[in-house]
mmCIF file of C-alpha atoms and ligand atoms in Angstrom:
data_model
loop_
_atom_site.group_PDB
_atom_site.id
_atom_site.type_symbol
_atom_site.label_atom_id
_atom_site.label_comp_id
_atom_site.label_asym_id
_atom_site.label_seq_id
_atom_site.Cartn_x
_atom_site.Cartn_y
_atom_site.Cartn_z
ATOM 1 C CA MET T 224 1.297 -11.549 -37.094
ATOM 2 C CA ILE T 225 0.247 -12.814 -33.695
ATOM 3 C CA ILE T 226 0.351 -16.367 -32.417
ATOM 4 C CA VAL T 227 -2.375 -17.212 -29.921
ATOM 5 C CA MET T 228 -1.384 -20.031 -27.565
ATOM 6 C CA LYS T 229 -3.981 -22.526 -26.311
ATOM 7 C CA PRO T 230 -5.206 -21.774 -22.781
ATOM 8 C CA ALA T 231 -3.820 -25.146 -21.636
ATOM 9 C CA SER T 232 -0.430 -24.730 -23.333
ATOM 10 C CA THR T 233 2.657 -25.117 -21.168
ATOM 11 C CA ALA T 234 5.589 -22.797 -20.518
ATOM 12 C CA LYS T 235 7.817 -25.279 -22.340
ATOM 13 C CA GLN T 236 5.611 -25.168 -25.451
ATOM 14 C CA LEU T 237 5.650 -21.369 -25.295
ATOM 15 C CA SER T 238 9.442 -21.204 -25.215
ATOM 16 C CA ALA T 239 9.677 -23.704 -28.065
ATOM 17 C CA VAL T 240 7.379 -21.549 -30.226
ATOM 18 C CA VAL T 241 9.322 -18.383 -29.338
ATOM 19 C CA ALA T 242 12.609 -20.123 -30.183
ATOM 20 C CA ARG T 243 11.241 -21.290 -33.514
ATOM 21 C CA VAL T 244 9.975 -17.818 -34.437
ATOM 22 C CA GLU T 245 13.293 -16.216 -33.514
ATOM 23 C CA SER T 246 15.280 -18.894 -35.354
ATOM 24 C CA VAL T 247 13.721 -17.763 -38.625
ATOM 25 C CA GLY T 248 14.702 -14.153 -38.023
ATOM 26 C CA TYR T 249 11.686 -12.504 -36.380
ATOM 27 C CA ARG T 250 11.451 -10.675 -33.064
ATOM 28 C CA THR T 251 8.888 -11.664 -30.453
ATOM 29 C CA SER T 252 6.952 -9.782 -27.837
ATOM 30 C CA LEU T 253 4.930 -11.706 -25.243
ATOM 31 C CA ILE T 254 1.561 -10.523 -24.019
ATOM 32 C CA LYS T 255 0.296 -12.615 -21.138
ATOM 33 C CA GLY T 256 -3.455 -12.444 -20.606
ATOM 34 C CA GLU T 257 -5.535 -14.076 -17.879
ATOM 35 C CA GLU T 258 -6.318 -17.125 -19.995
ATOM 36 C CA THR T 259 -4.007 -17.144 -22.963
ATOM 37 C CA THR T 260 -0.632 -15.904 -24.003
ATOM 38 C CA ILE T 261 -0.184 -14.069 -27.270
ATOM 39 C CA ILE T 262 3.147 -13.949 -29.064
ATOM 40 C CA GLY T 263 3.603 -10.836 -31.174
ATOM 41 C CA VAL T 264 5.826 -11.572 -34.143
ATOM 42 C CA ILE T 265 7.603 -8.578 -35.624
ATOM 43 C CA GLY T 266 9.723 -8.576 -38.717
ATOM 44 C CA ASP T 267 10.196 -6.467 -41.799
ATOM 45 C CA ASP T 268 7.508 -5.897 -44.426
ATOM 46 C CA ARG T 269 7.924 -9.284 -46.154
ATOM 47 C CA PRO T 270 4.883 -11.547 -45.871
ATOM 48 C CA ILE T 271 5.206 -14.220 -43.192
ATOM 49 C CA ASP T 272 4.153 -17.787 -43.945
ATOM 50 C CA ARG T 273 1.927 -18.330 -40.917
ATOM 51 C CA THR T 274 1.257 -22.013 -41.541
ATOM 52 C CA GLN T 275 4.761 -22.938 -40.380
ATOM 53 C CA PHE T 276 3.804 -21.956 -36.823
ATOM 54 C CA GLU T 277 0.227 -23.241 -36.759
ATOM 55 C CA THR T 278 1.197 -26.868 -36.322
ATOM 56 C CA LEU T 279 3.541 -26.290 -33.372
ATOM 57 C CA ASP T 280 2.520 -27.792 -30.029
ATOM 58 C CA GLY T 281 0.417 -25.473 -27.886
ATOM 59 C CA VAL T 282 -0.522 -23.084 -30.710
ATOM 60 C CA GLU T 283 -4.220 -22.363 -31.095
ATOM 61 C CA LYS T 284 -4.111 -20.080 -34.130
ATOM 62 C CA THR T 285 -2.183 -17.354 -35.898
ATOM 63 C CA LEU T 286 -3.608 -14.050 -37.070
ATOM 64 C CA PRO T 287 -2.134 -11.431 -39.368
ATOM 65 C CA VAL T 288 -1.681 -7.868 -38.069
ATOM 66 C CA LEU T 289 -2.417 -5.861 -41.168
ATOM 67 C CA LYS T 290 -1.880 -2.413 -39.682
ATOM 68 C CA PRO T 291 1.540 -0.869 -40.272
ATOM 69 C CA PHE T 292 1.976 -0.307 -36.533
ATOM 70 C CA LYS T 293 2.306 -3.629 -34.736
ATOM 71 C CA LEU T 294 3.448 -3.211 -31.134
ATOM 72 C CA ALA T 295 1.195 -0.159 -30.791
ATOM 73 C CA SER T 296 -1.796 -2.003 -32.199
ATOM 74 C CA ARG T 297 -4.653 -3.404 -30.166
ATOM 75 C CA ASP T 298 -4.663 -6.406 -32.516
ATOM 76 C CA MET T 299 -1.381 -7.481 -31.035
ATOM 77 C CA HIS T 300 -2.100 -6.311 -27.501
ATOM 78 C CA PRO T 301 -5.846 -6.378 -26.807
ATOM 79 C CA MET T 302 -5.581 -5.336 -23.159
ATOM 80 C CA ASP T 303 -5.063 -1.696 -22.189
ATOM 81 C CA THR T 304 -1.507 -0.778 -21.291
ATOM 82 C CA LEU T 305 -1.555 0.849 -17.869
ATOM 83 C CA VAL T 306 1.171 3.401 -17.275
ATOM 84 C CA PRO T 307 2.029 4.163 -13.635
ATOM 85 C CA LEU T 308 1.899 7.828 -12.642
ATOM 86 C CA ASN T 309 1.944 9.033 -9.045
ATOM 87 C CA GLY T 310 0.275 5.930 -7.645
ATOM 88 C CA HIS T 311 -2.347 5.874 -10.415
ATOM 89 C CA LYS T 312 -2.448 3.773 -13.535
ATOM 90 C CA VAL T 313 -3.025 5.882 -16.627
ATOM 91 C CA GLY T 314 -5.363 3.953 -18.901
ATOM 92 C CA ALA T 315 -7.351 2.463 -16.005
ATOM 93 C CA SER T 316 -10.600 3.844 -14.632
ATOM 94 C CA LYS T 317 -9.306 7.035 -12.996
ATOM 95 C CA VAL T 318 -8.545 9.937 -15.312
ATOM 96 C CA VAL T 319 -5.370 11.912 -14.668
ATOM 97 C CA PHE T 320 -4.515 15.603 -14.885
ATOM 98 C CA ILE T 321 -1.053 16.791 -15.849
ATOM 99 C CA ALA T 322 -0.829 20.513 -15.211
ATOM 100 C CA GLY T 323 1.630 23.355 -14.971
ATOM 101 C CA PRO T 324 3.084 26.210 -16.944
ATOM 102 C CA CYS T 325 4.134 26.003 -20.572
ATOM 103 C CA SER T 326 7.682 26.966 -19.508
ATOM 104 C CA VAL T 327 9.557 26.871 -16.254
ATOM 105 C CA GLU T 328 10.305 30.574 -15.805
ATOM 106 C CA GLY T 329 11.944 30.557 -12.388
ATOM 107 C CA ARG T 330 12.182 28.763 -9.053
ATOM 108 C CA THR T 331 9.384 30.597 -7.245
ATOM 109 C CA GLN T 332 7.072 30.407 -10.242
ATOM 110 C CA ILE T 333 7.328 26.629 -10.615
ATOM 111 C CA LEU T 334 7.180 25.939 -6.867
ATOM 112 C CA GLU T 335 4.073 28.085 -6.421
ATOM 113 C CA THR T 336 2.380 26.636 -9.487
ATOM 114 C CA ALA T 337 3.213 23.086 -8.421
ATOM 115 C CA HIS T 338 1.551 23.637 -5.034
ATOM 116 C CA ALA T 339 -1.451 25.306 -6.695
ATOM 117 C CA VAL T 340 -2.066 22.547 -9.249
ATOM 118 C CA LYS T 341 -1.594 19.864 -6.621
ATOM 119 C CA GLU T 342 -4.190 21.582 -4.449
ATOM 120 C CA ALA T 343 -6.530 21.654 -7.459
ATOM 121 C CA GLY T 344 -6.195 17.899 -7.995
ATOM 122 C CA ALA T 345 -3.331 17.489 -10.470
ATOM 123 C CA THR T 346 -1.688 14.078 -10.772
ATOM 124 C CA ALA T 347 1.567 15.370 -12.265
ATOM 125 C CA LEU T 348 3.393 18.623 -12.925
ATOM 126 C CA ARG T 349 4.248 19.794 -16.431
ATOM 127 C CA GLY T 350 6.734 22.501 -17.390
ATOM 128 C CA GLY T 351 9.163 22.962 -20.253
ATOM 129 C CA ALA T 352 12.849 23.587 -19.607
ATOM 130 C CA PHE T 353 13.777 23.151 -23.264
ATOM 131 C CA LYS T 354 11.185 24.927 -25.396
ATOM 132 C CA PRO T 355 10.523 24.404 -29.102
ATOM 133 C CA ARG T 356 9.669 28.000 -30.055
ATOM 134 C CA THR T 357 8.585 29.082 -33.516
ATOM 135 C CA SER T 358 10.828 32.153 -33.281
ATOM 136 C CA PRO T 359 14.514 31.923 -32.346
ATOM 137 C CA TYR T 360 14.058 35.278 -30.545
ATOM 138 C CA SER T 361 11.376 33.943 -28.171
ATOM 139 C CA PHE T 362 12.181 32.595 -24.684
ATOM 140 C CA GLN T 363 13.887 29.251 -25.217
ATOM 141 C CA GLY T 364 13.594 27.863 -21.682
ATOM 142 C CA LEU T 365 15.938 27.724 -18.689
ATOM 143 C CA GLY T 366 17.574 24.434 -19.720
ATOM 144 C CA GLU T 367 19.141 22.401 -16.908
ATOM 145 C CA GLU T 368 18.400 25.118 -14.351
ATOM 146 C CA GLY T 369 14.707 24.650 -15.195
ATOM 147 C CA LEU T 370 15.028 20.888 -14.758
ATOM 148 C CA GLN T 371 16.538 21.451 -11.309
ATOM 149 C CA TYR T 372 13.598 23.653 -10.294
ATOM 150 C CA LEU T 373 11.196 20.994 -11.545
ATOM 151 C CA ALA T 374 12.975 18.370 -9.438
ATOM 152 C CA GLU T 375 12.722 20.689 -6.442
ATOM 153 C CA ALA T 376 8.998 21.152 -7.101
ATOM 154 C CA ARG T 377 8.581 17.360 -7.205
ATOM 155 C CA GLU T 378 10.438 17.116 -3.908
ATOM 156 C CA ALA T 379 8.157 19.748 -2.364
ATOM 157 C CA THR T 380 4.830 18.428 -3.667
ATOM 158 C CA GLY T 381 5.331 14.764 -4.546
ATOM 159 C CA LEU T 382 4.070 15.462 -8.090
ATOM 160 C CA PRO T 383 5.961 13.590 -10.827
ATOM 161 C CA VAL T 384 7.487 15.795 -13.512
ATOM 162 C CA VAL T 385 6.584 15.810 -17.220
ATOM 163 C CA THR T 386 9.037 17.769 -19.369
ATOM 164 C CA GLU T 387 10.181 17.871 -22.969
ATOM 165 C CA ALA T 388 13.382 16.630 -24.599
ATOM 166 C CA MET T 389 14.038 18.137 -28.030
ATOM 167 C CA SER T 390 17.043 16.180 -29.242
ATOM 168 C CA PRO T 391 18.597 12.740 -28.728
ATOM 169 C CA GLU T 392 21.561 14.423 -27.000
ATOM 170 C CA GLN T 393 19.232 15.975 -24.412
ATOM 171 C CA VAL T 394 17.605 12.675 -23.456
ATOM 172 C CA PRO T 395 20.104 11.544 -20.759
ATOM 173 C CA LEU T 396 19.960 14.964 -19.063
ATOM 174 C CA VAL T 397 16.157 15.211 -19.192
ATOM 175 C CA ALA T 398 15.836 11.588 -18.024
ATOM 176 C CA LYS T 399 17.950 12.447 -14.980
ATOM 177 C CA TYR T 400 15.286 14.880 -13.739
ATOM 178 C CA ALA T 401 12.003 13.885 -15.386
ATOM 179 C CA ASP T 402 9.500 11.157 -14.566
ATOM 180 C CA VAL T 403 7.891 11.446 -18.001
ATOM 181 C CA ILE T 404 9.720 12.641 -21.117
ATOM 182 C CA GLN T 405 7.523 14.637 -23.462
ATOM 183 C CA ILE T 406 8.114 14.473 -27.192
ATOM 184 C CA GLY T 407 6.604 17.623 -28.638
ATOM 185 C CA ALA T 408 4.418 17.945 -31.707
ATOM 186 C CA ARG T 409 7.272 19.385 -33.778
ATOM 187 C CA ASN T 410 9.440 16.393 -32.968
ATOM 188 C CA MET T 411 6.900 13.635 -33.446
ATOM 189 C CA GLN T 412 8.790 12.392 -36.480
ATOM 190 C CA ASN T 413 12.297 13.009 -35.178
ATOM 191 C CA TYR T 414 13.190 9.352 -35.499
ATOM 192 C CA ASP T 415 16.579 9.625 -33.785
ATOM 193 C CA LEU T 416 14.852 11.216 -30.798
ATOM 194 C CA LEU T 417 12.181 8.487 -30.797
ATOM 195 C CA ARG T 418 14.919 5.848 -30.888
ATOM 196 C CA ALA T 419 16.712 7.567 -28.004
ATOM 197 C CA VAL T 420 13.624 7.614 -25.742
ATOM 198 C CA GLY T 421 12.907 4.034 -26.789
ATOM 199 C CA LYS T 422 16.010 3.026 -24.873
ATOM 200 C CA VAL T 423 15.411 4.834 -21.578
ATOM 201 C CA ASN T 424 13.534 3.543 -18.605
ATOM 202 C CA LYS T 425 11.126 6.505 -18.423
ATOM 203 C CA THR T 426 7.549 6.969 -19.524
ATOM 204 C CA VAL T 427 7.166 8.858 -22.804
ATOM 205 C CA LEU T 428 4.347 11.284 -23.578
ATOM 206 C CA LEU T 429 4.239 11.426 -27.360
ATOM 207 C CA LYS T 430 2.346 14.381 -28.825
ATOM 208 C CA ARG T 431 0.756 14.254 -32.252
ATOM 209 C CA GLY T 432 2.361 16.479 -34.856
ATOM 210 C CA MET T 433 0.177 19.388 -35.906
ATOM 211 C CA MET T 434 0.195 18.088 -39.484
ATOM 212 C CA SER T 435 0.360 14.369 -38.776
ATOM 213 C CA THR T 436 -2.245 11.693 -39.226
ATOM 214 C CA ILE T 437 -3.303 9.340 -36.472
ATOM 215 C CA GLU T 438 -1.493 6.548 -38.286
ATOM 216 C CA GLU T 439 1.728 8.578 -38.364
ATOM 217 C CA LEU T 440 1.372 9.202 -34.615
ATOM 218 C CA LEU T 441 1.055 5.472 -34.010
ATOM 219 C CA MET T 442 4.025 4.746 -36.289
ATOM 220 C CA SER T 443 6.053 7.127 -34.121
ATOM 221 C CA ALA T 444 4.838 5.334 -30.988
ATOM 222 C CA GLU T 445 5.972 2.146 -32.714
ATOM 223 C CA TYR T 446 9.553 3.491 -32.846
ATOM 224 C CA VAL T 447 9.577 3.955 -29.069
ATOM 225 C CA LEU T 448 7.981 0.565 -28.417
ATOM 226 C CA ALA T 449 10.329 -1.169 -30.868
ATOM 227 C CA GLY T 450 13.262 0.268 -28.914
ATOM 228 C CA GLY T 451 12.035 -1.661 -25.880
ATOM 229 C CA ASN T 452 10.243 1.104 -23.967
ATOM 230 C CA THR T 453 6.653 -0.022 -23.393
ATOM 231 C CA GLN T 454 5.635 2.957 -21.243
ATOM 232 C CA VAL T 455 4.163 5.270 -23.863
ATOM 233 C CA MET T 456 1.167 7.608 -23.723
ATOM 234 C CA VAL T 457 -0.095 9.255 -26.908
ATOM 235 C CA CYS T 458 -1.469 12.790 -26.926
ATOM 236 C CA GLU T 459 -3.858 14.651 -29.209
ATOM 237 C CA ARG T 460 -2.904 18.350 -29.124
ATOM 238 C CA GLY T 461 -4.824 19.803 -32.046
ATOM 239 C CA ILE T 462 -4.087 19.862 -35.739
ATOM 240 C CA ARG T 463 -3.806 22.632 -38.318
ATOM 241 C CA THR T 464 -6.916 23.352 -40.300
ATOM 242 C CA PHE T 465 -8.217 26.385 -42.212
ATOM 243 C CA GLU T 466 -9.973 27.600 -39.035
ATOM 244 C CA LYS T 467 -8.420 30.735 -37.573
ATOM 245 C CA TYR T 468 -10.442 31.482 -34.436
ATOM 246 C CA THR T 469 -8.491 28.879 -32.525
ATOM 247 C CA ARG T 470 -4.752 28.169 -32.624
ATOM 248 C CA ASN T 471 -5.353 24.584 -33.737
ATOM 249 C CA THR T 472 -8.427 22.430 -34.190
ATOM 250 C CA THR T 473 -8.971 19.781 -31.541
ATOM 251 C CA ASP T 474 -9.361 16.513 -33.386
ATOM 252 C CA ILE T 475 -11.771 15.109 -30.815
ATOM 253 C CA ASN T 476 -12.354 12.175 -33.155
ATOM 254 C CA ALA T 477 -8.766 11.135 -32.530
ATOM 255 C CA VAL T 478 -9.656 10.166 -28.961
ATOM 256 C CA PRO T 479 -12.074 7.292 -29.729
ATOM 257 C CA VAL T 480 -10.112 6.382 -32.860
ATOM 258 C CA LEU T 481 -6.895 6.031 -30.851
ATOM 259 C CA LYS T 482 -8.679 4.131 -28.076
ATOM 260 C CA GLN T 483 -9.827 1.667 -30.712
ATOM 261 C CA LEU T 484 -6.544 1.338 -32.583
ATOM 262 C CA THR T 485 -4.077 1.237 -29.709
ATOM 263 C CA HIS T 486 -3.783 -0.152 -26.201
ATOM 264 C CA LEU T 487 -1.692 2.868 -25.129
ATOM 265 C CA PRO T 488 -3.238 5.498 -22.840
ATOM 266 C CA VAL T 489 -4.669 8.516 -24.667
ATOM 267 C CA ILE T 490 -4.180 12.038 -23.322
ATOM 268 C CA LEU T 491 -5.821 15.209 -24.641
ATOM 269 C CA ASP T 492 -4.198 18.655 -24.535
ATOM 270 C CA PRO T 493 -6.999 21.240 -24.572
ATOM 271 C CA SER T 494 -4.487 24.106 -24.189
ATOM 272 C CA HIS T 495 -2.453 23.830 -27.401
ATOM 273 C CA SER T 496 -5.446 22.517 -29.307
ATOM 274 C CA THR T 497 -7.449 25.699 -28.663
ATOM 275 C CA GLY T 498 -4.804 28.325 -27.912
ATOM 276 C CA LYS T 499 -7.275 30.406 -25.882
ATOM 277 C CA TRP T 500 -7.968 29.871 -22.188
ATOM 278 C CA GLU T 501 -11.670 30.642 -22.661
ATOM 279 C CA TYR T 502 -12.161 27.392 -24.576
ATOM 280 C CA VAL T 503 -9.854 25.130 -22.579
ATOM 281 C CA THR T 504 -12.389 23.891 -20.023
ATOM 282 C CA ALA T 505 -15.066 23.124 -22.614
ATOM 283 C CA VAL T 506 -12.634 21.100 -24.722
ATOM 284 C CA ALA T 507 -11.213 19.408 -21.617
ATOM 285 C CA ARG T 508 -14.726 18.238 -20.730
ATOM 286 C CA ALA T 509 -15.229 17.038 -24.308
ATOM 287 C CA GLY T 510 -11.968 15.084 -24.117
ATOM 288 C CA ILE T 511 -13.009 13.196 -21.007
ATOM 289 C CA ALA T 512 -16.469 12.601 -22.483
ATOM 290 C CA ALA T 513 -14.817 11.226 -25.640
ATOM 291 C CA GLY T 514 -12.861 8.706 -23.554
ATOM 292 C CA ALA T 515 -9.451 10.301 -22.934
ATOM 293 C CA ASP T 516 -7.487 8.739 -20.072
ATOM 294 C CA GLY T 517 -6.195 12.114 -18.985
ATOM 295 C CA LEU T 518 -5.521 15.727 -19.840
ATOM 296 C CA ILE T 519 -2.393 17.861 -20.039
ATOM 297 C CA VAL T 520 -3.248 21.476 -19.302
ATOM 298 C CA GLU T 521 -1.255 24.699 -19.096
ATOM 299 C CA VAL T 522 -1.710 26.589 -15.833
ATOM 300 C CA HIS T 523 -0.056 29.891 -14.923
ATOM 301 C CA GLN T 524 -0.462 32.080 -11.832
ATOM 302 C CA ASN T 525 -0.333 35.226 -13.924
ATOM 303 C CA PRO T 526 -1.050 34.348 -17.569
ATOM 304 C CA SER T 527 -0.636 37.904 -18.882
ATOM 305 C CA GLU T 528 3.014 37.837 -17.751
ATOM 306 C CA ALA T 529 3.801 34.304 -18.971
ATOM 307 C CA LEU T 530 6.929 33.936 -21.100
ATOM 308 C CA SER T 531 5.141 31.446 -23.373
ATOM 309 C CA ASP T 532 1.559 30.422 -24.104
ATOM 310 C CA GLY T 533 -0.056 32.807 -21.608
ATOM 311 C CA ALA T 534 -3.141 33.214 -23.802
ATOM 312 C CA GLN T 535 -4.019 29.549 -23.410
ATOM 313 C CA SER T 536 -3.064 29.197 -19.738
ATOM 314 C CA LEU T 537 -5.674 28.764 -17.030
ATOM 315 C CA LYS T 538 -5.309 30.422 -13.651
ATOM 316 C CA PRO T 539 -5.169 27.840 -10.831
ATOM 317 C CA GLU T 540 -8.775 28.565 -9.709
ATOM 318 C CA LYS T 541 -10.074 27.950 -13.228
ATOM 319 C CA PHE T 542 -8.025 24.761 -13.424
ATOM 320 C CA ALA T 543 -9.536 23.560 -10.122
ATOM 321 C CA GLN T 544 -13.011 24.149 -11.527
ATOM 322 C CA MET T 545 -12.061 22.297 -14.725
ATOM 323 C CA VAL T 546 -10.828 19.282 -12.724
ATOM 324 C CA SER T 547 -14.047 19.127 -10.759
ATOM 325 C CA GLU T 548 -16.227 19.318 -13.895
ATOM 326 C CA CYS T 549 -14.123 16.676 -15.665
ATOM 327 C CA ARG T 550 -14.350 14.358 -12.647
ATOM 328 C CA SER T 551 -18.146 14.654 -12.739
ATOM 329 C CA ILE T 552 -18.110 13.655 -16.397
ATOM 330 C CA ALA T 553 -15.741 10.764 -15.665
ATOM 331 C CA LEU T 554 -18.118 9.573 -12.912
ATOM 332 C CA ALA T 555 -21.088 9.761 -15.269
ATOM 333 C CA MET T 556 -19.156 7.465 -17.595
ATOM 334 C CA GLY T 557 -18.399 4.873 -14.923
ATOM 335 C CA ARG T 558 -14.871 6.169 -14.460
ATOM 336 C CA SER T 559 -13.454 8.261 -11.633
HETATM 337 C C1 PEP Q 199 4.080 22.265 -24.877
HETATM 338 O O1 PEP Q 199 3.582 21.262 -24.329
HETATM 339 O O2 PEP Q 199 4.331 23.330 -24.283
HETATM 340 C C2 PEP Q 199 4.290 22.210 -26.332
HETATM 341 C C3 PEP Q 199 5.249 22.940 -26.914
HETATM 342 O O3 PEP Q 199 3.420 21.394 -26.949
HETATM 343 P P1 PEP Q 199 3.309 20.960 -28.502
HETATM 344 O O4 PEP Q 199 4.569 20.208 -28.771
HETATM 345 O O5 PEP Q 199 2.075 20.113 -28.525
HETATM 346 O O6 PEP Q 199 3.187 22.217 -29.312
HETATM 347 MN MN1 MN Q 200 3.016 25.437 -24.449
#
């Protein structure tokens, strides 16, 4: 449920309402708008008797939030959440580009790629140090050494670092080096991991599971938000369908659906959602046209030699072209 305060209500009335809500066992979350303040009331699944709050001083009305996700829902938080990234606000007018290799493969590789993607207009650098690979015999990532190279690349280019944590135990280490902690598709419903990143003071990029619904994605975002971390971006990265020509099927619908359902920034990953570099730019353009706040794209200097996901990696020149085409689309839509 949400409690909407009257525009003329006082700070004292607000604290009295919050105290009353908490005294009957619910948690509150305040959303201050330009004219009114909204109190989000979060409890368990039992129905709340709303009338008990409607007569309190300063309260304009109460409204139920019927969706299973509450803190992630636009009903509770109508304004867009803006997540800071490299001097930009993800979710505001300017679209952002997170780019870099699937995996950090070595110091020179990540430094060169970081400079190349920065030159091409990237907002942040991506690169996995801990890799969730389908086969235990595939390259598993450089671990902490990879995180150190990422930090060095940030130092050299000023690009913030987006990198994955795969287990709750890894979160403190990854948080030491990363600016944004990625939760991968395979871990979208790893609730202990979601709880762990809910407690750190780092932005979370939460990717949709390849077999998860949009509602399940938002329920996972809810775990992070409920832990107290409000800096969450959700990411569509393609889902499994019967189609075989592409690695996954980009659920482009998810972009406007998510923008409607949640106030969190929405990112599209055209790399994992297609699996083939030839289609990445087209789907990237579609993502921006559909209203995504940004893209996360795999870029490799020499894709044929990449230790993971080479087939879907763009060379830096192709990435630069993609950025310029996406910016034109953003401009046509009144964004930048
Ligand atoms: C990745 O970003 O390299 C990755 C493994 O993504 P996903 O979790 O979406 O498969
Ligand atoms: Mn990858």
